[in-house]
Amino acid sequence: MAKRQFKTESKRILDMMINSIYTHKEIFLRELISNASDAIDKLHYKSLSDSSLGVNKDDLKITVSIDKDARTVTVSDNGIGMTADEMEKNLGYIAHSGTLEFKKTVEEGEDSQSIGQFGVGFYSAFMVSDKVTVISKAAGTEEANEWVSDGIDGYTIAPAEKETVGTDVIMHIKEDADGEEYSEFLETERLRGLIEKYSDYIRWPIHMTVDQSEWKETGEVDDKGNPKKDYVTTQVDKVINSMIPIWQKSKSEVDDAKCIEFYKDKFHDFEDPVSVVRVNVEGNVTYRAMLFIPSKAPYDFYTRDFQPGLQLYCNGVLIMDKCADLLPYCFRFVRGIVDSPDFSLNISREVLQHDRQLKAVGSNLTKKIKADLERLMKEDNDKYQTFFASFGKQIKYGVVDQYGAQADLLKDLVLFPSVKQDKSISLAQYVEGMPEDQKKIYFVTSDNTASAKKLPQVEPVTEKGYDVLVFTDEIDTFVTSTLRNYNEKEFCNVTSEDLGLESEDEKKEAEKKDEEFKDLIDFAKETLGDKVAAVKISHKLKNHAVLLSTQGNITFEVEKYFKEMPGADGMGAIKAERVLELNAESDAFNSLKTAFESDKDKAAKIVRVMYGQACIMAGQPIDDPVEYSDLVLSMI
Ligand code: ADP
């Protein structure tokens, strides 16, 4: 029989397994039981619509057995089974894109807890075995096959004998060597402990033959005529797991810590979730839900590979693995389970979209998630910040999505970095902190808070004692333009010429100044031509000599957005109206004034330099950098 080779990537992963990088060898049993349980789920699910399979739900089970003499541990299930082709496909190589990520994680020294996340659970058998035999018969077929591998060279697949449908995974446990103990996995009590620890909630019974000792009457009597008893140990078949799904238990029975353990195992995450949301509703539709809000986005979250969705159960029976339509898209990071006796067993996506009961469940869960996130923001802000670092973009896109249809749901969940507080805050927090005379919510677009703080446009606002939100994501300005305002407070970009900062008196004062320097300003405007819409004396500037702002609705961000849009080249139609603001108290302005009176050529040069510097400070490109540099250098 020809030996087939593992695919290269699989081989490397196997090497890692065999060379025991992992500290938690014991998880192999959990992984195999989980595969067995999935296989039973699949068969059961299939049998709901195919009675010819002859499945009796009460017979479905997993069996773990030990043969000490042969040094084997076998995990058997009477689930869906595998054909020879499926063995080749599923066990022959480590599937899909998870492989590389997995390797990286291992190389970075992460814990073995994460194995399942990458679809390599089966291979964990090689952590404790030097040979694994899988005998399987697929439901609806007549032939069984045997897959055998030592995990190093490759594997063979050949026809085999097996009466019943399902799979036996036979692990040949390694000999103890070099201080590594493997024989412990041949002890009944050790395996029983592992099942209780990791697999208690598995919904199908896990059988084991265990020792049971008890006093038994021998049939004889003692001197006093009492029946004689002996302490005898017999071997009995026992169901080890409690089988009650954890989400069916009450809060007093299982605390959050237990749910978190469950989550990490079931959803293959090695980080604790930031929150566990448990819902128990009795009424029109009765259901229980256990939802988890992860702290980190899975590696494929922002790719097309990511499949969102909650698991749907009907009385503990899995009826749909990834129901993506229950929660809105913006909450697609939520993992978890919804279980209801009212769900119909053969639910389909079409049914789902029209089912009023399900819609009601979905909208209630959506509310609960929102409420929980708000709670988290208040009660454990650090955790919320962690959450937002991973999923904030998703929330912000949610606000903008569908023309803002979900803006109300999401607007209180959005955070932006604050210039004043050196951390990210919500819009509600911003508005709460506004001094009484502040009318608008100010924001600036910048790469980060540190650079934002240095921007001349920010200064006049912070000088007033007002906070400024820093928009670092491209989506941010779309969030504010979708929301328009928050709590009736308008959003205002600090690059706008009219920040609404000055009082009536200050305005009059400024107008007077504009009047005083009218000739100079006209001259500057003329010099710059249509580069700017206006030049004016600034009443906001204190420490900087110049400032570039915009008037009207088109900001620098909008201009940039349209410029970068495919097919927009050369259009130039959408342009922000630039305003050059000058600080009449600055040294530069004084030089300009002097030059204006005595040397118009020099004055024109100064104006062009002032404009160039304002562009640089505003992060705007200089039209002709070479010409501009020559100009500056000619003045030195
Ligand atoms: P994962 O379970 O994460 O997909 P595994 O490496 O553990 O990755 O298993 C690979 C695949 O092999 C499974 O997806 C499943 O299709 C198949 N498989 C594993 N164990 C069994 C089993 N006991 N019965 C049927 N199929 C199985």
Short mmCIF file of N, CA and C and ligand atoms in Angstrom, two decimals, residues 31-40 42 75-77 79-82 86-87 89-91 93-96 115-124 134 136 166-169 268, ligand 1:
data_model
loop_
_atom_site.label_atom_id
_atom_site.label_comp_id
_atom_site.label_asym_id
_atom_site.label_seq_id
_atom_site.Cartn_x
_atom_site.Cartn_y
_atom_site.Cartn_z
N GLU A 31 -10.04 17.73 22.30
CA GLU A 31 -10.14 17.98 20.86
C GLU A 31 -10.81 16.81 20.14
N LEU A 32 -10.44 15.59 20.51
CA LEU A 32 -11.02 14.44 19.82
C LEU A 32 -12.49 14.25 20.20
N ILE A 33 -12.80 14.52 21.47
CA ILE A 33 -14.20 14.40 21.88
C ILE A 33 -15.04 15.47 21.19
N SER A 34 -14.45 16.63 21.04
CA SER A 34 -15.17 17.71 20.36
C SER A 34 -15.43 17.35 18.89
N ASN A 35 -14.45 16.75 18.23
CA ASN A 35 -14.66 16.29 16.86
C ASN A 35 -15.76 15.21 16.81
N ALA A 36 -15.73 14.30 17.78
CA ALA A 36 -16.72 13.23 17.82
C ALA A 36 -18.12 13.81 18.00
N SER A 37 -18.20 14.80 18.89
CA SER A 37 -19.49 15.43 19.15
C SER A 37 -20.00 16.17 17.90
N ASP A 38 -19.10 16.84 17.22
CA ASP A 38 -19.49 17.51 15.96
C ASP A 38 -20.01 16.49 14.96
N ALA A 39 -19.33 15.35 14.89
CA ALA A 39 -19.72 14.32 13.92
C ALA A 39 -21.12 13.79 14.24
N ILE A 40 -21.42 13.68 15.53
CA ILE A 40 -22.76 13.21 15.92
C ILE A 40 -23.80 14.29 15.62
N LYS A 42 -23.67 16.38 13.27
CA LYS A 42 -23.91 16.39 11.82
C LYS A 42 -24.83 15.27 11.41
N VAL A 75 -11.18 6.80 21.02
CA VAL A 75 -12.37 7.65 21.11
C VAL A 75 -13.28 7.25 19.96
N SER A 76 -14.45 6.71 20.29
CA SER A 76 -15.37 6.24 19.24
C SER A 76 -16.63 7.09 19.24
N ASP A 77 -17.16 7.27 18.06
CA ASP A 77 -18.47 7.92 17.99
C ASP A 77 -19.31 7.23 16.94
N GLY A 79 -21.24 8.91 14.87
CA GLY A 79 -21.65 10.09 14.13
C GLY A 79 -21.59 9.88 12.63
N ILE A 80 -21.36 10.96 11.93
CA ILE A 80 -21.50 10.97 10.47
C ILE A 80 -20.46 10.13 9.73
N GLY A 81 -19.28 9.93 10.34
CA GLY A 81 -18.23 9.13 9.70
C GLY A 81 -17.59 9.83 8.52
N MET A 82 -16.58 9.17 7.95
CA MET A 82 -15.87 9.75 6.80
C MET A 82 -15.67 8.69 5.72
N GLU A 86 -13.00 11.72 2.14
CA GLU A 86 -13.06 12.70 3.24
C GLU A 86 -11.87 12.55 4.19
N MET A 87 -11.43 11.30 4.38
CA MET A 87 -10.25 11.09 5.22
C MET A 87 -9.04 11.79 4.60
N LYS A 89 -9.09 14.27 2.55
CA LYS A 89 -9.26 15.72 2.58
C LYS A 89 -9.13 16.30 4.00
N ASN A 90 -9.75 15.63 4.96
CA ASN A 90 -9.81 16.21 6.30
C ASN A 90 -8.60 15.89 7.17
N LEU A 91 -8.02 14.72 6.97
CA LEU A 91 -6.92 14.33 7.85
C LEU A 91 -5.58 14.37 7.13
N TYR A 93 -4.27 16.76 5.21
CA TYR A 93 -3.52 18.00 5.32
C TYR A 93 -4.27 19.00 6.16
N ILE A 94 -3.50 19.89 6.68
CA ILE A 94 -4.11 20.87 7.57
C ILE A 94 -4.76 21.93 6.70
N ALA A 95 -6.01 22.04 6.93
CA ALA A 95 -6.80 22.80 5.97
C ALA A 95 -6.58 24.30 6.06
N HIS A 96 -6.99 24.91 5.08
CA HIS A 96 -7.22 26.35 4.94
C HIS A 96 -6.22 27.33 5.54
N ILE A 115 -4.92 25.60 19.85
CA ILE A 115 -4.86 24.66 18.74
C ILE A 115 -6.15 24.59 17.93
N GLY A 116 -7.24 24.40 18.66
CA GLY A 116 -8.51 24.22 17.97
C GLY A 116 -8.88 25.36 17.04
N GLN A 117 -8.42 26.55 17.37
CA GLN A 117 -8.77 27.75 16.61
C GLN A 117 -8.39 27.62 15.15
N PHE A 118 -7.38 26.82 14.89
CA PHE A 118 -6.85 26.79 13.54
C PHE A 118 -7.23 25.54 12.77
N GLY A 119 -8.19 24.81 13.31
CA GLY A 119 -8.63 23.62 12.59
C GLY A 119 -7.56 22.56 12.51
N VAL A 120 -6.77 22.44 13.57
CA VAL A 120 -5.76 21.40 13.57
C VAL A 120 -5.93 20.50 14.80
N GLY A 121 -7.14 20.51 15.36
CA GLY A 121 -7.40 19.77 16.59
C GLY A 121 -7.05 18.31 16.50
N PHE A 122 -7.38 17.68 15.40
CA PHE A 122 -7.15 16.26 15.24
C PHE A 122 -5.68 15.91 15.44
N TYR A 123 -4.83 16.78 14.96
CA TYR A 123 -3.39 16.50 15.03
C TYR A 123 -2.86 16.47 16.45
N SER A 124 -3.61 17.05 17.38
CA SER A 124 -3.13 17.04 18.76
C SER A 124 -2.99 15.61 19.28
N VAL A 134 -7.38 5.64 12.36
CA VAL A 134 -8.77 6.10 12.33
C VAL A 134 -9.56 5.14 11.45
N SER A 136 -13.27 4.40 9.98
CA SER A 136 -14.51 5.16 9.86
C SER A 136 -15.42 4.61 8.76
N GLY A 166 -19.82 5.49 11.80
CA GLY A 166 -19.14 6.31 12.81
C GLY A 166 -17.64 6.20 12.69
N THR A 167 -16.96 6.67 13.72
CA THR A 167 -15.50 6.76 13.65
C THR A 167 -14.86 6.28 14.95
N ASP A 168 -13.81 5.48 14.81
CA ASP A 168 -12.96 5.14 15.96
C ASP A 168 -11.60 5.78 15.73
N VAL A 169 -11.17 6.57 16.69
CA VAL A 169 -9.81 7.11 16.62
C VAL A 169 -8.98 6.36 17.67
N HIS A 268 -12.72 28.52 20.40
CA HIS A 268 -11.29 28.51 20.07
C HIS A 268 -10.65 29.88 20.16
P1 ADP B 1 -11.59 20.97 12.93
O1 ADP B 1 -12.37 20.02 13.76
O2 ADP B 1 -11.26 22.23 13.66
O3 ADP B 1 -12.16 21.23 11.57
P2 ADP B 1 -9.66 18.87 12.98
O4 ADP B 1 -8.23 18.78 12.54
O5 ADP B 1 -9.88 18.54 14.40
O6 ADP B 1 -10.15 20.30 12.63
O7 ADP B 1 -10.51 17.91 12.09
C1 ADP B 1 -10.47 18.02 10.70
C2 ADP B 1 -11.72 17.48 10.09
O8 ADP B 1 -11.73 16.06 10.15
C3 ADP B 1 -13.01 17.88 10.75
O9 ADP B 1 -13.44 19.14 10.32
C4 ADP B 1 -13.96 16.77 10.31
O10 ADP B 1 -14.46 17.04 9.02
C5 ADP B 1 -13.05 15.59 10.24
N1 ADP B 1 -13.16 14.77 11.46
C6 ADP B 1 -12.34 14.78 12.52
N2 ADP B 1 -12.77 13.89 13.46
C7 ADP B 1 -13.91 13.35 12.98
C8 ADP B 1 -14.85 12.36 13.46
N3 ADP B 1 -14.71 11.80 14.66
N4 ADP B 1 -15.88 12.04 12.67
C9 ADP B 1 -16.04 12.61 11.45
N5 ADP B 1 -15.22 13.54 10.95
C10 ADP B 1 -14.16 13.90 11.69
#
